[in-house]
Amino acid sequence: MRRFLAPLLLSLTLGSTATAQQCGGDFGQFVQGLRTEAAERGYSQETIDGFFRHANFYQRALDADRRQGIFTVPFTDFARRLISQNRMDAGRRNAQQQQATFDAIQQRFGVARGILLAFWAFETDYGAFQGDYNTLDSIVTLAHDCRRPELFRPEVFGALELYEHGDFDPANTQGAWAGEIGMVQMLPEDIVNYGIDGDGDGHVYLQTSAPDALMSGANVLSSLGWRPNEPWLVEVTLPDDLDWYQTGVHTTRTVAEWEADGVRARAGGSLPMPNSQASIVIPQGRNGPAFIAYPNFNVLFEWNQSFTYVLTAAYFATRLEGAPVFDAGNPDPGLNGDQMRRLQQALANRGYDVGEIDGILGAGTRAAVREEQRRLGLPADAWPTTALLNAL
């Protein structure tokens, strides 16, 4: 399971050795420092030699790190791009083929099959393309690079641990540029900590075994706080007089309170778990699609911090479990990149922390937009429009 490195949420520390070169400098000396730390950690010389003799500097991984894409298109466009009929059909087939595994996951972890199928689809197209970067070269090179060595250095030793147990081939294991491996793209240290032998062959092979990958992915979600057998996202309809300032993931109320204000399940009937805390999510403002998000929705941000990506995956999961296509509504047109940068600069000039002036509608920009909309007497739905830009 991919837990994004950029932006990845990982709680990792540097190696403990005082003599090891932490990053930068001569690459050969850096690798020698890793070998020294591996010896201090108790690995045999044979294991160290077998593993590190394959480590090479990998410019291709550095290039990929520098050109990471950001999800800038609106939710409706992004969802339509990722959720094809082929992915829907393949998801249903895989659900049937792996029914025994999903049943076991449901019983052990309470993680919905739709969630795992959605990320399996988006990460690797159900295992069809798992990445073609040499994993060892990628993580050693990114650990050597001084941009974020504290994130990648522990992955080197995670891969070393897998190698010692016969579950990693330094010369041939391939995956994503940042070191994620297998059908649901898990980092080496996560495989060490959360990998599960789902098919009973004595190994954790996330590249070739769907049961191993799915069970391991479910274990990661469980460790991140997934609430067993609870919903994550339900499409809703909203009343015209809703307090728009209360929408967004920054505000939670009980489902019953939202219902009292006129929020309704689009499919009809009562919303599940009336006593649960939940947020109203309107990715393109009050006139666009609308969802109620439960605590499990927030867990998914530990996998990927992109709001649009997470919402699309969460919605796709509901589709795979029988939900209809969302109502796109008629949202106000958004801003283009140049307009968004102008808006961010205007907000920054007013003292808001919007981060980098990059034209990307991130959490900081949404929060500032909401505040300015309220100040100006506009519906405070955090969706930037030309009306707001002109008012500023």
mmCIF file of C-alpha atoms in Angstrom:
data_model
loop_
_atom_site.group_PDB
_atom_site.id
_atom_site.type_symbol
_atom_site.label_atom_id
_atom_site.label_comp_id
_atom_site.label_asym_id
_atom_site.label_seq_id
_atom_site.Cartn_x
_atom_site.Cartn_y
_atom_site.Cartn_z
ATOM 1 C CA MET A 1 0.000 0.000 0.000
ATOM 2 C CA ARG A 2 1.425 3.300 -1.015
ATOM 3 C CA ARG A 3 1.833 5.738 1.848
ATOM 4 C CA PHE A 4 2.990 8.728 -0.182
ATOM 5 C CA LEU A 5 6.507 9.948 0.435
ATOM 6 C CA ALA A 6 5.874 13.237 -1.279
ATOM 7 C CA PRO A 7 3.627 13.778 0.287
ATOM 8 C CA LEU A 8 4.088 10.561 2.292
ATOM 9 C CA LEU A 9 3.138 10.409 5.928
ATOM 10 C CA LEU A 10 5.817 8.354 7.610
ATOM 11 C CA SER A 11 7.129 8.428 11.166
ATOM 12 C CA LEU A 12 10.667 7.328 10.494
ATOM 13 C CA THR A 13 14.025 8.162 12.031
ATOM 14 C CA LEU A 14 17.615 8.168 10.866
ATOM 15 C CA GLY A 15 19.895 5.298 11.612
ATOM 16 C CA SER A 16 21.430 5.344 15.054
ATOM 17 C CA THR A 17 25.052 4.996 14.070
ATOM 18 C CA ALA A 18 27.091 8.104 14.758
ATOM 19 C CA THR A 19 29.695 7.349 12.097
ATOM 20 C CA ALA A 20 27.413 6.774 9.132
ATOM 21 C CA GLN A 21 27.278 9.473 6.469
ATOM 22 C CA GLN A 22 23.666 10.672 6.672
ATOM 23 C CA CYS A 23 23.365 12.011 3.119
ATOM 24 C CA GLY A 24 25.270 13.577 0.230
ATOM 25 C CA GLY A 25 28.951 13.374 -0.600
ATOM 26 C CA ASP A 26 30.632 10.517 -2.407
ATOM 27 C CA PHE A 27 28.056 7.831 -3.211
ATOM 28 C CA GLY A 28 30.479 4.975 -2.635
ATOM 29 C CA GLN A 29 31.361 6.272 0.816
ATOM 30 C CA PHE A 30 27.677 6.708 1.572
ATOM 31 C CA VAL A 31 26.987 3.062 0.720
ATOM 32 C CA GLN A 32 29.933 2.051 2.872
ATOM 33 C CA GLY A 33 28.270 3.935 5.722
ATOM 34 C CA LEU A 34 25.091 1.934 5.152
ATOM 35 C CA ARG A 35 27.100 -1.285 5.239
ATOM 36 C CA THR A 36 28.696 -0.218 8.518
ATOM 37 C CA GLU A 37 25.294 0.537 10.024
ATOM 38 C CA ALA A 38 23.964 -2.811 8.813
ATOM 39 C CA ALA A 39 26.821 -4.566 10.620
ATOM 40 C CA GLU A 40 26.036 -2.590 13.772
ATOM 41 C CA ARG A 41 22.443 -3.749 13.454
ATOM 42 C CA GLY A 42 23.620 -7.345 13.557
ATOM 43 C CA TYR A 43 23.408 -8.457 9.941
ATOM 44 C CA SER A 44 25.997 -10.993 8.793
ATOM 45 C CA GLN A 45 28.761 -9.993 6.416
ATOM 46 C CA GLU A 46 27.391 -12.439 3.856
ATOM 47 C CA THR A 47 23.968 -10.789 3.984
ATOM 48 C CA ILE A 48 25.472 -7.303 3.774
ATOM 49 C CA ASP A 49 27.687 -8.213 0.817
ATOM 50 C CA GLY A 50 24.862 -9.952 -1.026
ATOM 51 C CA PHE A 51 22.554 -6.992 -0.585
ATOM 52 C CA PHE A 52 24.715 -3.909 -1.055
ATOM 53 C CA ARG A 53 26.865 -5.127 -3.919
ATOM 54 C CA HIS A 54 23.857 -4.407 -6.137
ATOM 55 C CA ALA A 55 23.384 -0.794 -4.972
ATOM 56 C CA ASN A 56 23.992 1.793 -7.703
ATOM 57 C CA PHE A 57 23.365 5.502 -8.050
ATOM 58 C CA TYR A 58 20.061 5.931 -9.896
ATOM 59 C CA GLN A 59 19.560 9.272 -11.618
ATOM 60 C CA ARG A 60 16.216 8.121 -12.971
ATOM 61 C CA ALA A 61 14.751 7.958 -9.459
ATOM 62 C CA LEU A 62 16.003 11.453 -8.665
ATOM 63 C CA ASP A 63 14.452 12.772 -11.872
ATOM 64 C CA ALA A 64 11.118 11.179 -10.969
ATOM 65 C CA ASP A 65 11.265 12.695 -7.497
ATOM 66 C CA ARG A 66 11.768 16.168 -8.937
ATOM 67 C CA ARG A 67 8.897 15.990 -11.405
ATOM 68 C CA GLN A 68 6.142 14.633 -9.200
ATOM 69 C CA GLY A 69 2.693 15.462 -10.469
ATOM 70 C CA ILE A 70 0.058 17.209 -8.390
ATOM 71 C CA PHE A 71 -3.623 16.534 -8.841
ATOM 72 C CA THR A 72 -4.862 19.938 -10.053
ATOM 73 C CA VAL A 73 -7.930 19.025 -12.102
ATOM 74 C CA PRO A 74 -11.359 19.252 -10.435
ATOM 75 C CA PHE A 75 -12.821 16.195 -8.731
ATOM 76 C CA THR A 76 -15.443 15.494 -11.385
ATOM 77 C CA ASP A 77 -12.866 15.489 -14.206
ATOM 78 C CA PHE A 78 -10.347 13.496 -12.205
ATOM 79 C CA ALA A 79 -12.914 10.870 -11.186
ATOM 80 C CA ARG A 80 -14.164 10.434 -14.735
ATOM 81 C CA ARG A 81 -10.591 10.049 -15.916
ATOM 82 C CA LEU A 82 -9.700 7.336 -13.401
ATOM 83 C CA ILE A 83 -12.962 5.433 -13.121
ATOM 84 C CA SER A 84 -13.453 3.694 -16.440
ATOM 85 C CA GLN A 85 -15.908 0.942 -17.253
ATOM 86 C CA ASN A 86 -12.951 -1.402 -17.676
ATOM 87 C CA ARG A 87 -11.814 -0.672 -14.118
ATOM 88 C CA MET A 88 -15.347 -1.186 -12.843
ATOM 89 C CA ASP A 89 -15.635 -4.540 -14.628
ATOM 90 C CA ALA A 90 -12.163 -5.664 -13.546
ATOM 91 C CA GLY A 91 -12.960 -4.671 -9.976
ATOM 92 C CA ARG A 92 -16.043 -6.880 -9.928
ATOM 93 C CA ARG A 93 -14.105 -9.785 -11.444
ATOM 94 C CA ASN A 94 -11.316 -9.446 -8.904
ATOM 95 C CA ALA A 95 -13.843 -9.238 -6.083
ATOM 96 C CA GLN A 96 -15.234 -12.591 -7.184
ATOM 97 C CA GLN A 97 -11.846 -14.177 -7.796
ATOM 98 C CA GLN A 98 -10.521 -13.097 -4.401
ATOM 99 C CA GLN A 99 -13.760 -13.603 -2.489
ATOM 100 C CA ALA A 100 -12.177 -15.918 0.079
ATOM 101 C CA THR A 101 -9.435 -13.383 0.775
ATOM 102 C CA PHE A 102 -11.883 -10.507 1.079
ATOM 103 C CA ASP A 103 -14.066 -12.558 3.420
ATOM 104 C CA ALA A 104 -11.035 -13.260 5.598
ATOM 105 C CA ILE A 105 -10.105 -9.551 5.567
ATOM 106 C CA GLN A 106 -13.650 -8.591 6.547
ATOM 107 C CA GLN A 107 -13.595 -10.986 9.466
ATOM 108 C CA ARG A 108 -10.099 -10.094 10.689
ATOM 109 C CA PHE A 109 -9.873 -6.345 9.990
ATOM 110 C CA GLY A 110 -13.327 -5.139 8.983
ATOM 111 C CA VAL A 111 -11.860 -3.325 5.949
ATOM 112 C CA ALA A 112 -14.310 -3.071 3.066
ATOM 113 C CA ARG A 113 -13.347 -4.841 -0.143
ATOM 114 C CA GLY A 114 -14.326 -1.756 -2.146
ATOM 115 C CA ILE A 115 -11.574 0.302 -0.494
ATOM 116 C CA LEU A 116 -8.880 -2.266 -1.236
ATOM 117 C CA LEU A 117 -10.130 -2.786 -4.781
ATOM 118 C CA ALA A 118 -10.100 0.965 -5.419
ATOM 119 C CA PHE A 119 -6.495 1.449 -4.356
ATOM 120 C CA TRP A 120 -5.464 -1.782 -6.077
ATOM 121 C CA ALA A 121 -6.962 -0.328 -9.262
ATOM 122 C CA PHE A 122 -5.501 3.164 -8.978
ATOM 123 C CA GLU A 123 -2.041 2.128 -7.833
ATOM 124 C CA THR A 124 -1.296 -0.676 -10.301
ATOM 125 C CA ASP A 125 -4.404 -1.407 -12.396
ATOM 126 C CA TYR A 126 -5.000 -4.532 -10.318
ATOM 127 C CA GLY A 127 -1.354 -5.532 -10.544
ATOM 128 C CA ALA A 128 -0.918 -5.043 -14.287
ATOM 129 C CA PHE A 129 1.730 -2.341 -13.913
ATOM 130 C CA GLN A 130 3.643 -2.227 -10.652
ATOM 131 C CA GLY A 131 6.499 0.052 -11.687
ATOM 132 C CA ASP A 132 9.784 -0.502 -13.482
ATOM 133 C CA TYR A 133 12.254 1.224 -11.152
ATOM 134 C CA ASN A 134 14.873 -0.899 -9.436
ATOM 135 C CA THR A 135 13.761 -0.678 -5.819
ATOM 136 C CA LEU A 136 17.159 -0.948 -4.134
ATOM 137 C CA ASP A 137 18.785 1.631 -6.405
ATOM 138 C CA SER A 138 15.831 3.986 -5.900
ATOM 139 C CA ILE A 139 15.781 3.955 -2.108
ATOM 140 C CA VAL A 140 19.575 4.075 -1.704
ATOM 141 C CA THR A 141 19.839 6.984 -4.139
ATOM 142 C CA LEU A 142 16.978 8.885 -2.482
ATOM 143 C CA ALA A 143 18.500 8.231 0.930
ATOM 144 C CA HIS A 144 21.801 9.650 -0.372
ATOM 145 C CA ASP A 145 20.002 12.715 -1.721
ATOM 146 C CA CYS A 146 19.804 15.355 1.014
ATOM 147 C CA ARG A 147 16.263 16.477 0.203
ATOM 148 C CA ARG A 148 14.529 13.938 2.472
ATOM 149 C CA PRO A 149 17.030 11.313 3.654
ATOM 150 C CA GLU A 150 15.151 10.718 6.905
ATOM 151 C CA LEU A 151 12.268 9.262 4.895
ATOM 152 C CA PHE A 152 14.214 6.960 2.628
ATOM 153 C CA ARG A 153 17.113 5.706 4.757
ATOM 154 C CA PRO A 154 14.889 3.438 6.911
ATOM 155 C CA GLU A 155 13.516 1.876 3.738
ATOM 156 C CA VAL A 156 16.999 0.650 2.853
ATOM 157 C CA PHE A 157 17.098 -1.351 6.065
ATOM 158 C CA GLY A 158 13.525 -2.485 5.567
ATOM 159 C CA ALA A 159 14.577 -3.944 2.210
ATOM 160 C CA LEU A 160 17.641 -5.492 3.859
ATOM 161 C CA GLU A 161 15.412 -7.222 6.383
ATOM 162 C CA LEU A 162 13.216 -8.581 3.591
ATOM 163 C CA TYR A 163 16.321 -9.772 1.744
ATOM 164 C CA GLU A 164 17.529 -11.682 4.789
ATOM 165 C CA HIS A 165 14.215 -13.539 4.870
ATOM 166 C CA GLY A 166 14.292 -14.336 1.148
ATOM 167 C CA ASP A 167 11.525 -11.885 0.213
ATOM 168 C CA PHE A 168 13.567 -9.287 -1.718
ATOM 169 C CA ASP A 169 15.861 -9.603 -4.743
ATOM 170 C CA PRO A 170 18.279 -6.619 -4.767
ATOM 171 C CA ALA A 171 19.090 -7.019 -8.432
ATOM 172 C CA ASN A 172 15.601 -7.606 -9.813
ATOM 173 C CA THR A 173 12.909 -6.277 -7.478
ATOM 174 C CA GLN A 174 11.124 -3.427 -9.242
ATOM 175 C CA GLY A 175 8.399 -1.001 -8.224
ATOM 176 C CA ALA A 176 7.598 2.698 -8.052
ATOM 177 C CA TRP A 177 10.299 5.366 -8.093
ATOM 178 C CA ALA A 178 10.022 5.977 -4.330
ATOM 179 C CA GLY A 179 10.490 2.327 -3.377
ATOM 180 C CA GLU A 180 6.907 1.080 -3.176
ATOM 181 C CA ILE A 181 6.530 -2.557 -4.155
ATOM 182 C CA GLY A 182 3.733 -4.790 -5.328
ATOM 183 C CA MET A 183 0.071 -4.712 -6.246
ATOM 184 C CA VAL A 184 -0.935 -2.148 -3.627
ATOM 185 C CA GLN A 185 2.447 -0.431 -3.488
ATOM 186 C CA MET A 186 3.886 -0.902 -0.012
ATOM 187 C CA LEU A 187 7.222 0.432 1.168
ATOM 188 C CA PRO A 188 9.812 -2.107 2.396
ATOM 189 C CA GLU A 189 9.570 -1.101 6.057
ATOM 190 C CA ASP A 190 5.777 -1.330 5.916
ATOM 191 C CA ILE A 191 6.094 -4.813 4.431
ATOM 192 C CA VAL A 192 8.357 -5.808 7.322
ATOM 193 C CA ASN A 193 5.926 -4.391 9.883
ATOM 194 C CA TYR A 194 2.570 -5.201 8.311
ATOM 195 C CA GLY A 195 3.152 -7.787 5.588
ATOM 196 C CA ILE A 196 0.938 -10.875 5.860
ATOM 197 C CA ASP A 197 1.344 -14.236 4.160
ATOM 198 C CA GLY A 198 -2.176 -14.400 2.794
ATOM 199 C CA ASP A 199 -1.781 -17.521 0.670
ATOM 200 C CA GLY A 200 0.108 -19.619 3.225
ATOM 201 C CA ASP A 201 3.274 -20.253 1.214
ATOM 202 C CA GLY A 202 5.590 -18.971 3.946
ATOM 203 C CA HIS A 203 6.510 -15.731 2.162
ATOM 204 C CA VAL A 204 5.074 -12.262 1.642
ATOM 205 C CA TYR A 205 5.163 -11.683 -2.099
ATOM 206 C CA LEU A 206 3.218 -8.529 -2.859
ATOM 207 C CA GLN A 207 4.115 -8.585 -6.536
ATOM 208 C CA THR A 208 2.723 -11.992 -7.430
ATOM 209 C CA SER A 209 0.258 -12.895 -4.678
ATOM 210 C CA ALA A 210 -3.029 -11.004 -4.523
ATOM 211 C CA PRO A 211 -3.920 -12.561 -1.133
ATOM 212 C CA ASP A 212 -0.586 -11.395 0.311
ATOM 213 C CA ALA A 213 -1.032 -7.874 -1.107
ATOM 214 C CA LEU A 214 -4.655 -7.460 -0.021
ATOM 215 C CA MET A 215 -4.178 -8.868 3.473
ATOM 216 C CA SER A 216 -1.090 -6.704 3.972
ATOM 217 C CA GLY A 217 -2.875 -3.599 2.705
ATOM 218 C CA ALA A 218 -5.765 -4.225 5.061
ATOM 219 C CA ASN A 219 -3.322 -4.632 7.940
ATOM 220 C CA VAL A 220 -1.790 -1.227 7.161
ATOM 221 C CA LEU A 221 -5.206 0.440 7.099
ATOM 222 C CA SER A 222 -6.093 -1.233 10.376
ATOM 223 C CA SER A 223 -2.864 0.004 11.951
ATOM 224 C CA LEU A 224 -3.692 3.546 10.788
ATOM 225 C CA GLY A 225 -6.977 3.505 12.664
ATOM 226 C CA TRP A 226 -9.547 2.059 10.269
ATOM 227 C CA ARG A 227 -12.778 1.448 12.157
ATOM 228 C CA PRO A 228 -13.998 -2.082 11.403
ATOM 229 C CA ASN A 229 -17.188 -2.413 9.398
ATOM 230 C CA GLU A 230 -17.980 1.310 9.387
ATOM 231 C CA PRO A 231 -18.773 3.426 6.306
ATOM 232 C CA TRP A 232 -16.362 5.975 4.857
ATOM 233 C CA LEU A 233 -18.324 8.012 2.321
ATOM 234 C CA VAL A 234 -21.969 8.429 1.300
ATOM 235 C CA GLU A 235 -23.295 10.731 -1.407
ATOM 236 C CA VAL A 236 -25.827 13.241 -0.111
ATOM 237 C CA THR A 237 -28.094 16.072 -1.176
ATOM 238 C CA LEU A 238 -27.869 19.400 0.626
ATOM 239 C CA PRO A 239 -30.443 22.089 1.397
ATOM 240 C CA ASP A 240 -29.992 25.514 -0.164
ATOM 241 C CA ASP A 241 -29.859 27.194 3.248
ATOM 242 C CA LEU A 242 -27.096 25.027 4.747
ATOM 243 C CA ASP A 243 -24.414 26.899 6.680
ATOM 244 C CA TRP A 244 -21.686 26.438 4.070
ATOM 245 C CA TYR A 245 -18.986 27.596 6.462
ATOM 246 C CA GLN A 246 -19.484 24.357 8.392
ATOM 247 C CA THR A 247 -18.734 22.185 5.376
ATOM 248 C CA GLY A 248 -15.286 20.692 4.778
ATOM 249 C CA VAL A 249 -13.191 18.171 6.655
ATOM 250 C CA HIS A 250 -12.223 20.799 9.250
ATOM 251 C CA THR A 251 -15.712 20.567 10.822
ATOM 252 C CA THR A 252 -17.412 17.478 12.225
ATOM 253 C CA ARG A 253 -20.892 17.088 13.651
ATOM 254 C CA THR A 254 -23.017 14.043 14.345
ATOM 255 C CA VAL A 255 -24.796 12.553 11.373
ATOM 256 C CA ALA A 256 -28.071 13.169 13.169
ATOM 257 C CA GLU A 257 -27.252 16.881 13.414
ATOM 258 C CA TRP A 258 -26.520 17.048 9.707
ATOM 259 C CA GLU A 259 -29.805 15.283 8.990
ATOM 260 C CA ALA A 260 -31.640 17.756 11.221
ATOM 261 C CA ASP A 261 -30.269 20.535 8.992
ATOM 262 C CA GLY A 262 -31.659 18.855 5.886
ATOM 263 C CA VAL A 263 -28.776 16.680 4.674
ATOM 264 C CA ARG A 264 -30.153 13.541 3.027
ATOM 265 C CA ALA A 265 -28.721 10.387 1.487
ATOM 266 C CA ARG A 266 -29.021 10.765 -2.267
ATOM 267 C CA ALA A 267 -29.963 7.092 -2.577
ATOM 268 C CA GLY A 268 -32.806 7.570 -0.089
ATOM 269 C CA GLY A 269 -33.358 6.307 3.407
ATOM 270 C CA SER A 270 -31.555 7.324 6.569
ATOM 271 C CA LEU A 271 -27.838 7.975 6.687
ATOM 272 C CA PRO A 272 -25.883 5.247 8.503
ATOM 273 C CA MET A 273 -24.537 5.670 12.023
ATOM 274 C CA PRO A 274 -26.526 8.714 13.200
ATOM 275 C CA ASN A 275 -24.355 9.142 16.319
ATOM 276 C CA SER A 276 -21.060 9.130 14.419
ATOM 277 C CA GLN A 277 -19.086 12.300 13.791
ATOM 278 C CA ALA A 278 -18.950 13.222 10.116
ATOM 279 C CA SER A 279 -18.052 16.032 7.716
ATOM 280 C CA ILE A 280 -19.752 17.373 4.613
ATOM 281 C CA VAL A 281 -17.395 17.290 1.639
ATOM 282 C CA ILE A 282 -18.173 19.501 -1.367
ATOM 283 C CA PRO A 283 -15.062 19.367 -3.579
ATOM 284 C CA GLN A 284 -16.397 21.920 -6.096
ATOM 285 C CA GLY A 285 -18.526 24.076 -3.874
ATOM 286 C CA ARG A 286 -22.181 24.097 -2.926
ATOM 287 C CA ASN A 287 -23.436 23.514 -6.494
ATOM 288 C CA GLY A 288 -21.282 20.466 -7.201
ATOM 289 C CA PRO A 289 -21.129 16.883 -5.906
ATOM 290 C CA ALA A 290 -21.704 16.408 -2.171
ATOM 291 C CA PHE A 291 -20.748 13.643 0.244
ATOM 292 C CA ILE A 292 -20.823 12.946 3.946
ATOM 293 C CA ALA A 293 -17.446 11.660 5.127
ATOM 294 C CA TYR A 294 -17.064 9.398 8.154
ATOM 295 C CA PRO A 295 -13.929 8.912 10.323
ATOM 296 C CA ASN A 296 -12.646 6.153 8.032
ATOM 297 C CA PHE A 297 -12.412 8.687 5.200
ATOM 298 C CA ASN A 298 -9.730 10.579 7.115
ATOM 299 C CA VAL A 299 -7.666 7.398 7.530
ATOM 300 C CA LEU A 300 -7.160 7.359 3.777
ATOM 301 C CA PHE A 301 -5.099 10.563 3.955
ATOM 302 C CA GLU A 302 -2.395 8.465 5.633
ATOM 303 C CA TRP A 303 -2.124 6.713 2.259
ATOM 304 C CA ASN A 304 -2.143 9.772 0.051
ATOM 305 C CA GLN A 305 -2.439 13.409 1.042
ATOM 306 C CA SER A 306 -4.069 14.573 -2.187
ATOM 307 C CA PHE A 307 -7.668 15.483 -1.380
ATOM 308 C CA THR A 308 -8.813 14.846 -4.955
ATOM 309 C CA TYR A 309 -7.088 11.455 -5.143
ATOM 310 C CA VAL A 310 -8.440 10.292 -1.781
ATOM 311 C CA LEU A 311 -11.974 11.441 -2.530
ATOM 312 C CA THR A 312 -11.898 9.742 -5.933
ATOM 313 C CA ALA A 313 -10.651 6.472 -4.441
ATOM 314 C CA ALA A 314 -13.219 6.623 -1.638
ATOM 315 C CA TYR A 315 -16.016 7.320 -4.112
ATOM 316 C CA PHE A 316 -14.824 4.552 -6.470
ATOM 317 C CA ALA A 317 -14.938 2.162 -3.514
ATOM 318 C CA THR A 318 -18.606 2.996 -3.000
ATOM 319 C CA ARG A 319 -19.280 2.422 -6.700
ATOM 320 C CA LEU A 320 -17.669 -1.008 -6.506
ATOM 321 C CA GLU A 321 -20.020 -1.782 -3.634
ATOM 322 C CA GLY A 322 -23.132 -0.738 -5.533
ATOM 323 C CA ALA A 323 -23.470 3.060 -5.254
ATOM 324 C CA PRO A 324 -24.725 4.966 -8.311
ATOM 325 C CA VAL A 325 -22.727 7.463 -10.353
ATOM 326 C CA PHE A 326 -22.487 10.738 -8.447
ATOM 327 C CA ASP A 327 -24.589 13.748 -9.340
ATOM 328 C CA ALA A 328 -22.096 16.255 -10.759
ATOM 329 C CA GLY A 329 -24.508 19.133 -10.229
ATOM 330 C CA ASN A 330 -23.713 22.466 -11.842
ATOM 331 C CA PRO A 331 -20.674 23.860 -10.031
ATOM 332 C CA ASP A 332 -19.397 27.354 -10.649
ATOM 333 C CA PRO A 333 -16.369 27.290 -12.976
ATOM 334 C CA GLY A 334 -13.103 27.068 -11.108
ATOM 335 C CA LEU A 335 -9.993 29.132 -11.638
ATOM 336 C CA ASN A 336 -7.191 28.293 -14.043
ATOM 337 C CA GLY A 337 -3.595 28.095 -12.876
ATOM 338 C CA ASP A 338 -2.759 31.760 -13.426
ATOM 339 C CA GLN A 339 -5.953 32.887 -11.716
ATOM 340 C CA MET A 340 -5.303 30.578 -8.790
ATOM 341 C CA ARG A 341 -1.807 32.014 -8.344
ATOM 342 C CA ARG A 342 -3.240 35.539 -8.390
ATOM 343 C CA LEU A 343 -5.794 34.499 -5.794
ATOM 344 C CA GLN A 344 -3.130 32.885 -3.605
ATOM 345 C CA GLN A 345 -0.993 36.004 -3.786
ATOM 346 C CA ALA A 346 -3.955 38.174 -2.819
ATOM 347 C CA LEU A 347 -4.705 35.872 0.112
ATOM 348 C CA ALA A 348 -1.053 35.847 1.179
ATOM 349 C CA ASN A 349 -1.046 39.650 1.040
ATOM 350 C CA ARG A 350 -3.923 39.575 3.509
ATOM 351 C CA GLY A 351 -1.872 37.474 5.916
ATOM 352 C CA TYR A 352 -3.101 33.977 5.116
ATOM 353 C CA ASP A 353 -0.698 31.036 5.038
ATOM 354 C CA VAL A 354 -1.427 29.432 1.683
ATOM 355 C CA GLY A 355 2.015 27.860 1.353
ATOM 356 C CA GLU A 356 3.804 28.166 -1.967
ATOM 357 C CA ILE A 357 2.154 30.342 -4.614
ATOM 358 C CA ASP A 358 1.800 27.403 -6.962
ATOM 359 C CA GLY A 359 -1.702 27.559 -8.430
ATOM 360 C CA ILE A 360 -2.773 24.452 -6.513
ATOM 361 C CA LEU A 361 -5.949 24.412 -4.437
ATOM 362 C CA GLY A 362 -4.543 22.869 -1.276
ATOM 363 C CA ALA A 363 -5.868 22.797 2.268
ATOM 364 C CA GLY A 364 -4.325 26.161 3.184
ATOM 365 C CA THR A 365 -5.810 27.898 0.163
ATOM 366 C CA ARG A 366 -9.241 26.344 0.772
ATOM 367 C CA ALA A 367 -9.212 27.522 4.383
ATOM 368 C CA ALA A 368 -8.263 31.060 3.369
ATOM 369 C CA VAL A 369 -10.912 31.109 0.646
ATOM 370 C CA ARG A 370 -13.553 30.060 3.162
ATOM 371 C CA GLU A 371 -12.601 32.878 5.540
ATOM 372 C CA GLU A 372 -12.594 35.528 2.814
ATOM 373 C CA GLN A 373 -15.901 34.320 1.410
ATOM 374 C CA ARG A 374 -17.482 34.719 4.827
ATOM 375 C CA ARG A 375 -15.927 38.165 5.309
ATOM 376 C CA LEU A 376 -17.247 39.305 1.931
ATOM 377 C CA GLY A 377 -20.728 37.893 2.455
ATOM 378 C CA LEU A 378 -20.301 35.146 -0.164
ATOM 379 C CA PRO A 379 -21.340 31.513 0.395
ATOM 380 C CA ALA A 380 -18.362 30.168 2.389
ATOM 381 C CA ASP A 381 -17.998 26.836 0.596
ATOM 382 C CA ALA A 382 -14.198 27.067 0.050
ATOM 383 C CA TRP A 383 -14.553 26.864 -3.745
ATOM 384 C CA PRO A 384 -12.631 29.756 -5.379
ATOM 385 C CA THR A 385 -14.412 31.504 -8.235
ATOM 386 C CA THR A 386 -13.836 34.534 -10.416
ATOM 387 C CA ALA A 387 -16.342 36.408 -8.259
ATOM 388 C CA LEU A 388 -14.096 35.929 -5.246
ATOM 389 C CA LEU A 389 -10.952 36.790 -7.216
ATOM 390 C CA ASN A 390 -12.546 39.990 -8.506
ATOM 391 C CA ALA A 391 -13.735 40.913 -5.017
ATOM 392 C CA LEU A 392 -10.178 40.614 -3.727
#
